[in-house]
Short mmCIF file of C-alpha atoms in Angstrom, two decimals:
data_model
loop_
_atom_site.label_atom_id
_atom_site.label_comp_id
_atom_site.label_asym_id
_atom_site.label_seq_id
_atom_site.Cartn_x
_atom_site.Cartn_y
_atom_site.Cartn_z
CA UNK A 205 -26.24 -9.34 21.51
CA UNK A 206 -28.33 -11.48 19.18
CA UNK A 207 -26.31 -12.14 16.02
CA UNK A 208 -26.29 -14.71 13.29
CA UNK A 209 -23.45 -15.65 10.98
CA UNK A 210 -24.76 -16.88 7.64
CA UNK A 211 -23.84 -17.25 4.00
CA UNK A 212 -24.85 -14.15 2.12
CA UNK A 213 -27.53 -14.70 -0.49
CA UNK A 214 -29.06 -12.70 -3.34
CA UNK A 215 -31.31 -10.87 -0.84
CA UNK A 216 -28.17 -9.36 0.72
CA UNK A 217 -26.72 -7.94 -2.51
CA UNK A 218 -28.10 -4.41 -2.18
CA UNK A 219 -27.10 -4.17 1.49
CA UNK A 220 -23.57 -5.27 0.63
CA UNK A 221 -23.38 -2.79 -2.24
CA UNK A 222 -24.45 -0.02 0.16
CA UNK A 223 -21.68 -1.01 2.60
CA UNK A 224 -19.01 -1.24 -0.10
CA UNK A 225 -20.12 2.10 -1.58
CA UNK A 226 -18.87 3.88 1.56
CA UNK A 227 -16.13 6.35 0.55
CA UNK A 228 -13.32 4.59 2.45
CA UNK A 229 -14.05 1.21 0.82
CA UNK A 230 -14.72 1.78 -2.90
CA UNK A 231 -14.64 4.85 -5.09
CA UNK A 232 -18.19 4.56 -6.34
CA UNK A 233 -21.31 2.43 -6.38
CA UNK A 234 -20.45 0.76 -9.70
CA UNK A 235 -17.09 -0.51 -8.40
CA UNK A 236 -18.83 -1.73 -5.24
CA UNK A 237 -21.51 -3.48 -7.32
CA UNK A 238 -18.85 -5.22 -9.46
CA UNK A 239 -16.92 -6.37 -6.36
CA UNK A 240 -19.98 -7.79 -4.60
CA UNK A 241 -21.49 -9.45 -7.67
CA UNK A 242 -18.21 -11.03 -8.76
CA UNK A 243 -17.99 -12.77 -5.40
CA UNK A 244 -21.50 -14.15 -5.62
CA UNK A 245 -20.59 -15.78 -8.89
CA UNK A 246 -17.27 -17.38 -7.96
CA UNK A 247 -16.42 -17.14 -4.28
CA UNK A 248 -17.85 -17.12 -0.75
CA UNK A 249 -19.37 -14.37 1.38
CA UNK A 250 -20.15 -14.75 5.08
CA UNK A 251 -22.09 -12.05 6.89
CA UNK A 252 -22.99 -11.19 10.47
CA UNK A 253 -26.51 -9.90 10.94
CA UNK A 254 -27.87 -8.09 13.98
CA UNK A 255 -31.60 -7.34 13.86
CA UNK A 256 -31.60 -8.08 10.10
CA UNK A 257 -28.86 -5.48 9.51
CA UNK A 258 -25.49 -6.56 8.08
CA UNK A 259 -22.81 -5.60 10.62
CA UNK A 260 -19.95 -7.78 9.42
CA UNK A 261 -18.73 -9.20 6.10
CA UNK A 262 -15.96 -11.61 5.15
CA UNK A 263 -15.21 -12.46 1.51
CA UNK A 264 -13.00 -15.51 0.90
CA UNK A 265 -11.94 -17.77 -1.92
CA UNK A 266 -10.05 -20.98 -2.53
CA UNK A 267 -6.64 -20.26 -4.08
CA UNK A 268 -5.74 -22.43 -7.08
CA UNK A 269 -7.33 -25.84 -6.47
CA UNK A 270 -9.06 -27.12 -3.36
CA UNK A 271 -6.55 -29.94 -2.79
CA UNK A 272 -3.85 -27.31 -2.13
CA UNK A 273 -5.69 -26.36 1.07
CA UNK A 274 -5.17 -22.62 0.65
CA UNK A 275 -7.74 -19.86 1.22
CA UNK A 276 -7.43 -16.11 0.83
CA UNK A 277 -9.53 -13.71 2.87
CA UNK A 278 -10.26 -11.05 0.26
CA UNK A 279 -12.06 -8.58 2.47
CA UNK A 280 -13.05 -8.38 6.13
CA UNK A 281 -15.27 -5.60 7.46
CA UNK A 282 -17.04 -4.90 10.75
CA UNK A 283 -19.43 -1.97 11.16
CA UNK A 284 -17.67 0.82 13.10
CA UNK A 285 -20.30 0.83 15.85
CA UNK A 286 -19.59 -2.86 16.59
CA UNK A 287 -15.78 -2.73 16.57
CA UNK A 288 -13.54 -3.32 19.59
CA UNK A 289 -16.06 -5.66 21.23
CA UNK A 290 -14.57 -8.98 20.16
CA UNK A 291 -17.01 -9.44 17.29
CA UNK A 292 -14.28 -9.46 14.63
CA UNK A 293 -12.34 -12.18 16.43
CA UNK A 294 -15.43 -14.36 17.00
CA UNK A 295 -16.52 -13.89 13.40
CA UNK A 296 -13.09 -14.69 11.94
CA UNK A 297 -12.68 -17.80 14.13
CA UNK A 298 -16.17 -19.04 13.21
CA UNK A 299 -15.58 -18.52 9.50
CA UNK A 300 -12.28 -20.42 9.68
CA UNK A 301 -14.13 -23.35 11.32
CA UNK A 302 -16.75 -23.15 8.57
CA UNK A 303 -14.04 -23.14 5.88
CA UNK A 304 -12.50 -26.25 7.46
CA UNK A 305 -15.89 -27.99 7.15
CA UNK A 306 -16.14 -26.81 3.53
CA UNK A 307 -12.81 -28.51 2.77
CA UNK A 308 -13.65 -31.65 4.76
CA UNK A 309 -16.78 -32.28 2.64
CA UNK A 310 -14.44 -33.23 -0.23
CA UNK A 311 -11.89 -35.00 1.97
CA UNK A 312 -9.56 -32.02 1.63
CA UNK A 313 -7.78 -30.18 4.43
CA UNK A 314 -7.51 -26.46 4.97
CA UNK A 315 -3.79 -25.86 5.50
CA UNK A 316 -3.29 -22.11 5.25
CA UNK A 317 -5.32 -18.91 5.28
CA UNK A 318 -3.76 -15.72 3.92
CA UNK A 319 -4.89 -12.14 4.40
CA UNK A 320 -3.44 -8.71 3.70
CA UNK A 321 -3.80 -5.45 5.57
CA UNK A 322 -2.21 -2.05 5.46
CA UNK A 323 0.88 -1.62 7.63
CA UNK A 324 -0.84 1.28 9.40
CA UNK A 325 -3.95 -0.74 10.31
CA UNK A 326 -3.00 -1.49 13.92
CA UNK A 327 -6.38 -2.99 14.97
CA UNK A 328 -6.37 -5.45 12.04
CA UNK A 329 -2.77 -6.48 12.71
CA UNK A 330 -3.61 -7.12 16.39
CA UNK A 331 -6.67 -9.14 15.45
CA UNK A 332 -4.87 -11.36 12.95
CA UNK A 333 -1.99 -11.98 15.34
CA UNK A 334 -4.42 -12.78 18.19
CA UNK A 335 -6.11 -15.40 15.99
CA UNK A 336 -2.71 -16.93 15.16
CA UNK A 337 -1.74 -15.37 11.84
CA UNK A 338 1.95 -14.58 11.39
CA UNK A 339 3.34 -11.76 9.30
CA UNK A 340 4.98 -13.33 6.25
CA UNK A 341 5.85 -10.36 4.04
CA UNK A 342 5.62 -6.61 3.58
CA UNK A 343 5.20 -5.25 0.07
CA UNK A 344 5.49 -1.56 -0.68
CA UNK A 345 3.30 0.14 -3.29
CA UNK A 346 1.13 -2.95 -3.87
CA UNK A 347 -2.31 -1.31 -3.89
CA UNK A 348 -1.27 2.34 -3.69
CA UNK A 349 1.95 4.30 -4.03
CA UNK A 350 3.51 5.09 -0.68
CA UNK A 351 1.56 2.42 1.20
CA UNK A 352 2.81 -0.94 2.43
CA UNK A 353 0.67 -4.06 2.58
CA UNK A 354 1.41 -6.79 5.09
CA UNK A 355 0.75 -10.43 4.21
CA UNK A 356 -0.33 -12.61 7.10
CA UNK A 357 -0.54 -16.41 7.04
CA UNK A 358 -2.41 -18.72 9.39
CA UNK A 359 -0.93 -22.22 9.26
CA UNK A 360 -3.32 -24.90 10.48
CA UNK A 361 -2.43 -28.30 11.82
CA UNK A 362 -3.84 -31.22 9.80
#
C-alpha cells in the first residue's frame, strides 16, 4: 500500500474537519472546526495519506516546556477501513521517531509520551501496550459520567 506520513498543512484543514465531524468523534462541525484549527495554531498534526485521502491522524503537543521532554498525544485516529492491518502501529512508531528528531533539533530529549483511551477501547489498549506504553492510571468520569479513561505512558531511554 502506497502511503505517506506528512505534517498536515492548511490544505488538509477541510479534510480533517470532515473526519472530526463524524458523529462518534465530535458533536458537530463547529466543534470539529475549533479542534482542528486550534491545533494548527499551537500544536502538531501528522497525517497518513493514501491516494491523496487522509486515512490516519495524530495530534500531539509538547507539555509545559520542551526541556521537560514530555509530549501528549491528544488524538489518534485511523480510518475504519484501514484498521487491524498494522497501520496504527507503524504510524505511531514513526511519529514517535519524528518527535524525537523535533526535540533533538534544540538539544532536548524526548523522555515520555502520554496518551489516554477509554477503558473499553480494547484495540487501542493493545496497540499502546504493543508499542511499549504502560498503564499509569485509571480515572473515572474524566470525560463523561460512567466512563473510565486510562492514562498510558511511554518512557524512553535517553
